[in-house]
PDB file of C-alpha atoms in Angstrom:
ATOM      1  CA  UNK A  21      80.607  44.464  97.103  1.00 64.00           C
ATOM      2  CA  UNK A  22      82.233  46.699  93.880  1.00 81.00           C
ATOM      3  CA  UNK A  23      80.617  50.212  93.666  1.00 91.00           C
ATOM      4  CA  UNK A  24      80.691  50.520  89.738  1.00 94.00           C
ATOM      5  CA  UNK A  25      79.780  54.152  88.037  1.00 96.00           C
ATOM      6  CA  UNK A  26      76.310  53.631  87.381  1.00 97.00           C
ATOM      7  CA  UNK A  27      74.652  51.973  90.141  1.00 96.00           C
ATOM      8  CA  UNK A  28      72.599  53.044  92.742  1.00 97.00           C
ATOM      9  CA  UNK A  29      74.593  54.019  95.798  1.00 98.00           C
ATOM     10  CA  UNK A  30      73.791  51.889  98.809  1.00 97.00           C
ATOM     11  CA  UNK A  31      71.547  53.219 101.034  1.00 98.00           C
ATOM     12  CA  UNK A  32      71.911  52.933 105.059  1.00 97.00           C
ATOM     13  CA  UNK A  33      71.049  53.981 108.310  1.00 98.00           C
ATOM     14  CA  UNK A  34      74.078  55.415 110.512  1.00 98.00           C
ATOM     15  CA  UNK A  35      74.668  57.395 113.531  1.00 97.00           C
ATOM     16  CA  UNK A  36      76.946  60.390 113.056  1.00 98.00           C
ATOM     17  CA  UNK A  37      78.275  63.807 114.684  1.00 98.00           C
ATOM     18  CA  UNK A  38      74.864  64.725 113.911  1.00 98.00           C
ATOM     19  CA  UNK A  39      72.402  62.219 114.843  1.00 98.00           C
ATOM     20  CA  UNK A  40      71.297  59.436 113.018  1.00 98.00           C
ATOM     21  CA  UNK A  41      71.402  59.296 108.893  1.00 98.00           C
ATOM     22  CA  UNK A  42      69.548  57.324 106.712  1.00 98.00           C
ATOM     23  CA  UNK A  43      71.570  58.208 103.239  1.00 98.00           C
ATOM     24  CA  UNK A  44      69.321  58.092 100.561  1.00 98.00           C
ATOM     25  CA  UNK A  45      66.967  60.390 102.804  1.00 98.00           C
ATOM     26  CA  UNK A  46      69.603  62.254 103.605  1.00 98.00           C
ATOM     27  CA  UNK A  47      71.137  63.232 100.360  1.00 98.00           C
ATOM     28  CA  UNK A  48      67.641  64.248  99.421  1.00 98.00           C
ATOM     29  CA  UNK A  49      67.448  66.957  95.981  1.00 98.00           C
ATOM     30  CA  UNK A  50      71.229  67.157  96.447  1.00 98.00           C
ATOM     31  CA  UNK A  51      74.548  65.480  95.146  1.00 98.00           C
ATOM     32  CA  UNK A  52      76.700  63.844  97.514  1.00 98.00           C
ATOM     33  CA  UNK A  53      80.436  63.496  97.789  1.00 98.00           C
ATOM     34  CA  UNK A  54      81.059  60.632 100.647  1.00 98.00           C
ATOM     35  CA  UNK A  55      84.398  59.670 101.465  1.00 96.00           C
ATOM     36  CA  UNK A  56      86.673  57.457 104.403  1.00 94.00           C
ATOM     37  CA  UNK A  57      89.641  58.305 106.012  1.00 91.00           C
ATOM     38  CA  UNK A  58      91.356  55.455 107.554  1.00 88.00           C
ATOM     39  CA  UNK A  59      91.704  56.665 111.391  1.00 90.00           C
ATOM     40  CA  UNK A  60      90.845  59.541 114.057  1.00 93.00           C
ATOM     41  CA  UNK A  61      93.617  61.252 115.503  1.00 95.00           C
ATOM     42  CA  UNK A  62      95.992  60.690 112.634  1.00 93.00           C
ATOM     43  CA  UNK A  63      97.768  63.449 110.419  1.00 94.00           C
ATOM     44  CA  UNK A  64      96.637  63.187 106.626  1.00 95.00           C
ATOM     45  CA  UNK A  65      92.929  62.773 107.794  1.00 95.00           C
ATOM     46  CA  UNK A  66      92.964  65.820 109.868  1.00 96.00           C
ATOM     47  CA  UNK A  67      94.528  68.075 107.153  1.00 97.00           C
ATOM     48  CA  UNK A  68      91.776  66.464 105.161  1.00 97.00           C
ATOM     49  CA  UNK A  69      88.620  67.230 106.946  1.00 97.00           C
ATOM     50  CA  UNK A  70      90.016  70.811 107.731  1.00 98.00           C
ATOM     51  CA  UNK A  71      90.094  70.913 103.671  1.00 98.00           C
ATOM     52  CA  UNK A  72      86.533  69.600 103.067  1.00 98.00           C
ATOM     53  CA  UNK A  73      85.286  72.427 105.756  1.00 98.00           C
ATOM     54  CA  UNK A  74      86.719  75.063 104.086  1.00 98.00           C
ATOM     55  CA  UNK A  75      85.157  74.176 100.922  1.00 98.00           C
ATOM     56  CA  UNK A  76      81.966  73.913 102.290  1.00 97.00           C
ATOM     57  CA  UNK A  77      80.889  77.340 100.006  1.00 98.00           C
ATOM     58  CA  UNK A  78      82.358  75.766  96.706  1.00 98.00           C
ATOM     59  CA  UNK A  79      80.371  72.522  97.668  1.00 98.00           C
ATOM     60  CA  UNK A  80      77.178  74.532  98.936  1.00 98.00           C
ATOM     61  CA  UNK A  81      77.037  76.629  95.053  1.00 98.00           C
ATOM     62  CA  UNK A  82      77.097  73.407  93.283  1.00 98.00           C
ATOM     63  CA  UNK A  83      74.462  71.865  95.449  1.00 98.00           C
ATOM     64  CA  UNK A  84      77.072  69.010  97.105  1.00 98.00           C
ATOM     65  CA  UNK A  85      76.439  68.346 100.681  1.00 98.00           C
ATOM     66  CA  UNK A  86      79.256  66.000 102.688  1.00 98.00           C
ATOM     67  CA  UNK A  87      79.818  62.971 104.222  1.00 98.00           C
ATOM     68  CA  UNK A  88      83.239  61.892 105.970  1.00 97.00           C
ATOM     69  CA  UNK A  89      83.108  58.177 107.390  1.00 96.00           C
ATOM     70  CA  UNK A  90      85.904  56.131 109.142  1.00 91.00           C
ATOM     71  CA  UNK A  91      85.150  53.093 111.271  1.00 90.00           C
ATOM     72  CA  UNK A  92      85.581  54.830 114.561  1.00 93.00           C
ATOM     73  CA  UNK A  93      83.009  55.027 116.639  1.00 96.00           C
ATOM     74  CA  UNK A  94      81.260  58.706 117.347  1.00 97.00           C
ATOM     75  CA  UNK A  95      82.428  59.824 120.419  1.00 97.00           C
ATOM     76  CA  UNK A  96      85.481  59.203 118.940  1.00 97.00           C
ATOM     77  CA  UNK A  97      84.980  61.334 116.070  1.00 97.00           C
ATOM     78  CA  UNK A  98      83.686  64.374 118.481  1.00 97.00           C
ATOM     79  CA  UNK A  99      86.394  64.360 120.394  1.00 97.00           C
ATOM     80  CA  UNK A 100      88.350  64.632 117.402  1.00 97.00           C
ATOM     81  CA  UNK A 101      86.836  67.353 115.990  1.00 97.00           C
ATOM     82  CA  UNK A 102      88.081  69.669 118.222  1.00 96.00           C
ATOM     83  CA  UNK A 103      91.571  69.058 117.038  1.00 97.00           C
ATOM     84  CA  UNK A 104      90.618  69.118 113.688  1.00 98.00           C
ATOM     85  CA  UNK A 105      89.156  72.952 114.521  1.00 98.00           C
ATOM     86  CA  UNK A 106      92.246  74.096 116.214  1.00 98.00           C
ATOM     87  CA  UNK A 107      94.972  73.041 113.961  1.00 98.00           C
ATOM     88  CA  UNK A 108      92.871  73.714 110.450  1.00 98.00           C
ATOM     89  CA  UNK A 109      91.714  77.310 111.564  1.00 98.00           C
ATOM     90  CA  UNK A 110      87.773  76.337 110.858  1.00 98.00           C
ATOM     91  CA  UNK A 111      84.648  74.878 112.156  1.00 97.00           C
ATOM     92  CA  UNK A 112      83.445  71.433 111.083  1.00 97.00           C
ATOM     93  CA  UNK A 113      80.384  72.025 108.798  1.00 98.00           C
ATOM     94  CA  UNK A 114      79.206  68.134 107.762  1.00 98.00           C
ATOM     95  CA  UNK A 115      78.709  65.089 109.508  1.00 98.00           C
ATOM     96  CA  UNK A 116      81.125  62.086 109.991  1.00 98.00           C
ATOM     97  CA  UNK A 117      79.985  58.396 109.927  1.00 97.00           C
ATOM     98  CA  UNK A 118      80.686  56.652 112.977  1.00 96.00           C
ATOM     99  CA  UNK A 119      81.131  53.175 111.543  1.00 94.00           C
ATOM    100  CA  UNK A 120      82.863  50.995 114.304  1.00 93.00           C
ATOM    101  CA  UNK A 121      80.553  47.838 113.087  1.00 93.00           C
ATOM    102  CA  UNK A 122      81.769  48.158 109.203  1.00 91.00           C
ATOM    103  CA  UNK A 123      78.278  48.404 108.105  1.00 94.00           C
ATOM    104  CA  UNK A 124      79.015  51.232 105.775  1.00 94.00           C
ATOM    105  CA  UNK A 125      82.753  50.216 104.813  1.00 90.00           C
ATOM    106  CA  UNK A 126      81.502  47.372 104.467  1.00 91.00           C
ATOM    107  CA  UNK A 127      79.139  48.212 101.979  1.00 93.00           C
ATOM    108  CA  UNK A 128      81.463  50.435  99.672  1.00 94.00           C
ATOM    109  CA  UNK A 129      84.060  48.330 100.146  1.00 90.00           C
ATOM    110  CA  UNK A 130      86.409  50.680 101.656  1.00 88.00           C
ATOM    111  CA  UNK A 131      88.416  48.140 103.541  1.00 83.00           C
ATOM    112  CA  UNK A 132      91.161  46.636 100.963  1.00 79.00           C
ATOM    113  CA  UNK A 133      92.545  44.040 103.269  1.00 72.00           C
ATOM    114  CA  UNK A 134      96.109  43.903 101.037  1.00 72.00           C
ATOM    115  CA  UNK A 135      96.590  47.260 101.882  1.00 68.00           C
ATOM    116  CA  UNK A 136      95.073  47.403 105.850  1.00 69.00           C
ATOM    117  CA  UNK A 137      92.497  44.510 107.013  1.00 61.00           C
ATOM    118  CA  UNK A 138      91.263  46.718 109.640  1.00 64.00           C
ATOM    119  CA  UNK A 139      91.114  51.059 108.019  1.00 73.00           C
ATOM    120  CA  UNK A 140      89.601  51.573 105.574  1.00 77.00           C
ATOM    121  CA  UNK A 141      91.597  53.478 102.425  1.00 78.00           C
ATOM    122  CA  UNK A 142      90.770  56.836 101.341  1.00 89.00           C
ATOM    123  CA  UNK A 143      87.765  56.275  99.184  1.00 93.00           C
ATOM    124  CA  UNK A 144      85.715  58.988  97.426  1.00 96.00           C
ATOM    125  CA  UNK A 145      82.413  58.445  95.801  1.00 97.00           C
ATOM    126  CA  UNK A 146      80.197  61.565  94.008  1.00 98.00           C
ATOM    127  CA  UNK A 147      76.690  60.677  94.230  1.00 98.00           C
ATOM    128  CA  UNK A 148      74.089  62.464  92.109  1.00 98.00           C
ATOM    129  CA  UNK A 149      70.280  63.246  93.282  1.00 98.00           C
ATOM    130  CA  UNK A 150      68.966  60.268  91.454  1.00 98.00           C
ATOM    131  CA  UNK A 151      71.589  58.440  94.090  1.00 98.00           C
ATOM    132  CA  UNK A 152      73.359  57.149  91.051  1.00 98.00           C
ATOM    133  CA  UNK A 153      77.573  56.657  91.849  1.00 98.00           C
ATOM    134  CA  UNK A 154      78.954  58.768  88.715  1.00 98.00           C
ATOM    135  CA  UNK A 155      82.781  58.467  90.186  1.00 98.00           C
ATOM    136  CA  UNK A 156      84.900  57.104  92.613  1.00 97.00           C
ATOM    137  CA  UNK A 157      88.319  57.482  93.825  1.00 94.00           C
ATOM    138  CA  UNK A 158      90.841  55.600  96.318  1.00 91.00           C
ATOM    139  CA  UNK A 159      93.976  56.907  97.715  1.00 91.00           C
ATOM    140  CA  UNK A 160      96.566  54.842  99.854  1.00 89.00           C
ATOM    141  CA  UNK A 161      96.471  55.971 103.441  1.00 86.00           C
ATOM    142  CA  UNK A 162      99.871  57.761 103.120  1.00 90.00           C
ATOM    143  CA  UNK A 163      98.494  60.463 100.237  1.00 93.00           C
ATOM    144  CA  UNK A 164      95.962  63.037 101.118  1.00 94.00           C
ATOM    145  CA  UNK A 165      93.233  63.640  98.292  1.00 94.00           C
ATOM    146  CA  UNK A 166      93.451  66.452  96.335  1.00 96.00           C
ATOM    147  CA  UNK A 167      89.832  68.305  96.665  1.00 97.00           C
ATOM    148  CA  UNK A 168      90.458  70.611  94.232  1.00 97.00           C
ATOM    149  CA  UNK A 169      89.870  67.905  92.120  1.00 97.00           C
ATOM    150  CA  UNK A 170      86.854  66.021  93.386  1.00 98.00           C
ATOM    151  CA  UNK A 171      85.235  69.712  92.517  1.00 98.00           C
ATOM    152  CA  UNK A 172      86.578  69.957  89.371  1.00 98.00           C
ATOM    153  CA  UNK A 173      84.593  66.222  88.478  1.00 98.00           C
ATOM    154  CA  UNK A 174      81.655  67.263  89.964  1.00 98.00           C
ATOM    155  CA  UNK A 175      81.675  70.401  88.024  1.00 98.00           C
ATOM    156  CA  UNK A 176      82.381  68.156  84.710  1.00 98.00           C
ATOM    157  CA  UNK A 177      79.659  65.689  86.055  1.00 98.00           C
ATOM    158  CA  UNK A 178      77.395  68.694  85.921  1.00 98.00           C
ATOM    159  CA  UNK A 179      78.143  70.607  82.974  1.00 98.00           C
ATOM    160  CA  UNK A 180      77.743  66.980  80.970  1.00 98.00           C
ATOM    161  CA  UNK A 181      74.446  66.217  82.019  1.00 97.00           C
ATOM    162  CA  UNK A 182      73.116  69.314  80.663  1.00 96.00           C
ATOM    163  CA  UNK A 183      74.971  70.097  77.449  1.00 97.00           C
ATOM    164  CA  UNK A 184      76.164  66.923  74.719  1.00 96.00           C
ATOM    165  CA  UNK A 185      79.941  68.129  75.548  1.00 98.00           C
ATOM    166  CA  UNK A 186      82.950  66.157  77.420  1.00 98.00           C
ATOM    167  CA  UNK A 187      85.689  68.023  79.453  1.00 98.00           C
ATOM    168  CA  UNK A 188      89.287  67.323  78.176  1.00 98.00           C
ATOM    169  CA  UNK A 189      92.118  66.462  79.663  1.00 98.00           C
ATOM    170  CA  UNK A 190      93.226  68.847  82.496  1.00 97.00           C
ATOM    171  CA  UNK A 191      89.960  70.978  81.997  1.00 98.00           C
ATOM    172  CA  UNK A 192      88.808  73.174  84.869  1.00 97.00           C
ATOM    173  CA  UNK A 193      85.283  75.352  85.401  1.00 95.00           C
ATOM    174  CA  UNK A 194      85.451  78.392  82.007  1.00 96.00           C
ATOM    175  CA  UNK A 195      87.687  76.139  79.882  1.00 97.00           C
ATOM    176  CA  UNK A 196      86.687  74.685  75.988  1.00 98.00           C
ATOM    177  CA  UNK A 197      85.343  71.711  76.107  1.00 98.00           C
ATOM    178  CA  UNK A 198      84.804  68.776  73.111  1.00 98.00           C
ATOM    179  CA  UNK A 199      81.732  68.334  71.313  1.00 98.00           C
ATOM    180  CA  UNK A 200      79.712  64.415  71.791  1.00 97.00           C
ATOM    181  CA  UNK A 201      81.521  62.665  68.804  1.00 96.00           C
ATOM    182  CA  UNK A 202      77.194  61.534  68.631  1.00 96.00           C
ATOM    183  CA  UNK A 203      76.026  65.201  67.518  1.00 96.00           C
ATOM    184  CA  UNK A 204      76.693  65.409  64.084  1.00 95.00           C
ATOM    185  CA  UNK A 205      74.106  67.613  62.282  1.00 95.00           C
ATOM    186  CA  UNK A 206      75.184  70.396  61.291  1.00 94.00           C
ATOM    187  CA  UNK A 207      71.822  72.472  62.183  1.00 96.00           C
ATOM    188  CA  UNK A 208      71.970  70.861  65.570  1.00 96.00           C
ATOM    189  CA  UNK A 209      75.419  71.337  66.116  1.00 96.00           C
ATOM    190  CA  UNK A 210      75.151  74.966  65.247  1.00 94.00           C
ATOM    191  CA  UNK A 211      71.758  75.669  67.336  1.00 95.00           C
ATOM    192  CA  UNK A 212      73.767  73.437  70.546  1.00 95.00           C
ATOM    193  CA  UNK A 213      76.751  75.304  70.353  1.00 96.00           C
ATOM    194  CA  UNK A 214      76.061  79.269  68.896  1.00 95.00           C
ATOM    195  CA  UNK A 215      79.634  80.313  69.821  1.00 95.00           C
ATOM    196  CA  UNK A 216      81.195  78.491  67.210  1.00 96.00           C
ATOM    197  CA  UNK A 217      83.457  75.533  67.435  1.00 97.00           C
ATOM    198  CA  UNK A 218      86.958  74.266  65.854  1.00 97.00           C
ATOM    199  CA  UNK A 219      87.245  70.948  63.837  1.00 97.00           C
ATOM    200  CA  UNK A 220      90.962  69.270  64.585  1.00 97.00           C
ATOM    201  CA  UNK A 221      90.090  65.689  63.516  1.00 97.00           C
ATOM    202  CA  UNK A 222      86.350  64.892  62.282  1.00 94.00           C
ATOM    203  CA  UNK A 223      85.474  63.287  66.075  1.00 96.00           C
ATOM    204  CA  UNK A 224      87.746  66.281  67.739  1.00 98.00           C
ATOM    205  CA  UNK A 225      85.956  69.413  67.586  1.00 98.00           C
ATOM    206  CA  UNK A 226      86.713  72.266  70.150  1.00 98.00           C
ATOM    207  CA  UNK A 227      83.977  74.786  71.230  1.00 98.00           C
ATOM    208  CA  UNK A 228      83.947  77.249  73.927  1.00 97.00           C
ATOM    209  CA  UNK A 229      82.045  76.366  77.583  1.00 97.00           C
ATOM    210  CA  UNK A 230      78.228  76.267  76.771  1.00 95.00           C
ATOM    211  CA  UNK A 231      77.297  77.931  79.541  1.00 93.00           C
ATOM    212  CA  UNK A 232      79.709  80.696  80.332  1.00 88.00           C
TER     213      UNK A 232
END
């Protein structure tokens, strides 16, 4: 199955580190980042889940909660754990997916059989409250994700939905941002965006954050 921006996320039950999840349910009010790591006990994904712990206030302020999944089993994945404490200096703050039947790989199509018929790559999919995918990501299994960046989307994802702007190229959280080439009154533009903006090409125009 393809998981294209846009649809519905699919929903499922699952046990996990902390009891069973039914994902729609779960993800509740809230957005959602869920994302696979190919294998327990291996050395990208525990650098990786030590990262995604540590963020856990930068997720918490923009209202993310987290999801890791691979498809071992969750004993497994507790046993784990306490490696992933000791050598990342922090406590594990989310739940991970045991998914030793594929059901959830499966169903995001994690598992790219040219690259491993068996792990799944490292996928990354931001969900928003109406359970709608709004992006996705996949790594190979040799390059740990950056989360800096999955934050800095989900901060774009969020300042978009509420103001007509897009975020350029390399823009982070306090940055200008372009105005919808669609707005084009100028009474609208100037109520939408009182700070002012700069025209560079007619469908280029520059204006300070809208809400900083």
């Amino acid at each position: 199955m393809t998981i294209r921006i846009g649809s519905i996320a699919p929903d499922f039950t699952q046990q996990s580190t902390e009891g069973s999840i039914s994902f729609h349910e779960w993800i509740g009010n809230s957005w959602a980042v869920l994302f696979s790591h190919p294998k327990d006990f291996t050395p990208v994904c525990t650098t990786e889940l030590g990262t995604a712990a540590k963020l856990k206030p930068e997720f918490d302020k923009r209202n993310v909660k987290v999801l890791a999944v691979s498809v071992d089993d969750v004993d497994s994945h507790k046993r784990w754990t306490a490696d992933i404490e000791e050598t990342q200096k922090t406590k594990l703050n989310y739940p991970i997916l045991g998914d030793a039947d594929r059901k959830v790989a499966t169903l995001y199509d994690m598992i790219h059989p040219e690259a491993n018929d068996t792990l799944t790559v490292r996928s990354v999919f931001i969900i928003d409250p109406n359970k709608k995918v709004r992006a996705t990501f996949t790594y190979p299994a040799s390059t740990g994700r950056h989360f800096d960046e999955v934050l800095r989307v989900i901060d774009s994802l969020q300042l978009t939905d509420s103001h007509s702007v897009a975020t350029p190229a390399n823009w982070t959280q306090g940055n200008d941002v372009v105005i919808l080439p669609s707005i084009q009154d100028p009474d609208v533009i100037k109520q939408k965006f009182p700070k002012g903006h700069t025209v560079l090409k007619p469908y280029l125009r520059i204006t300070p954050q809208p809400n900083k």
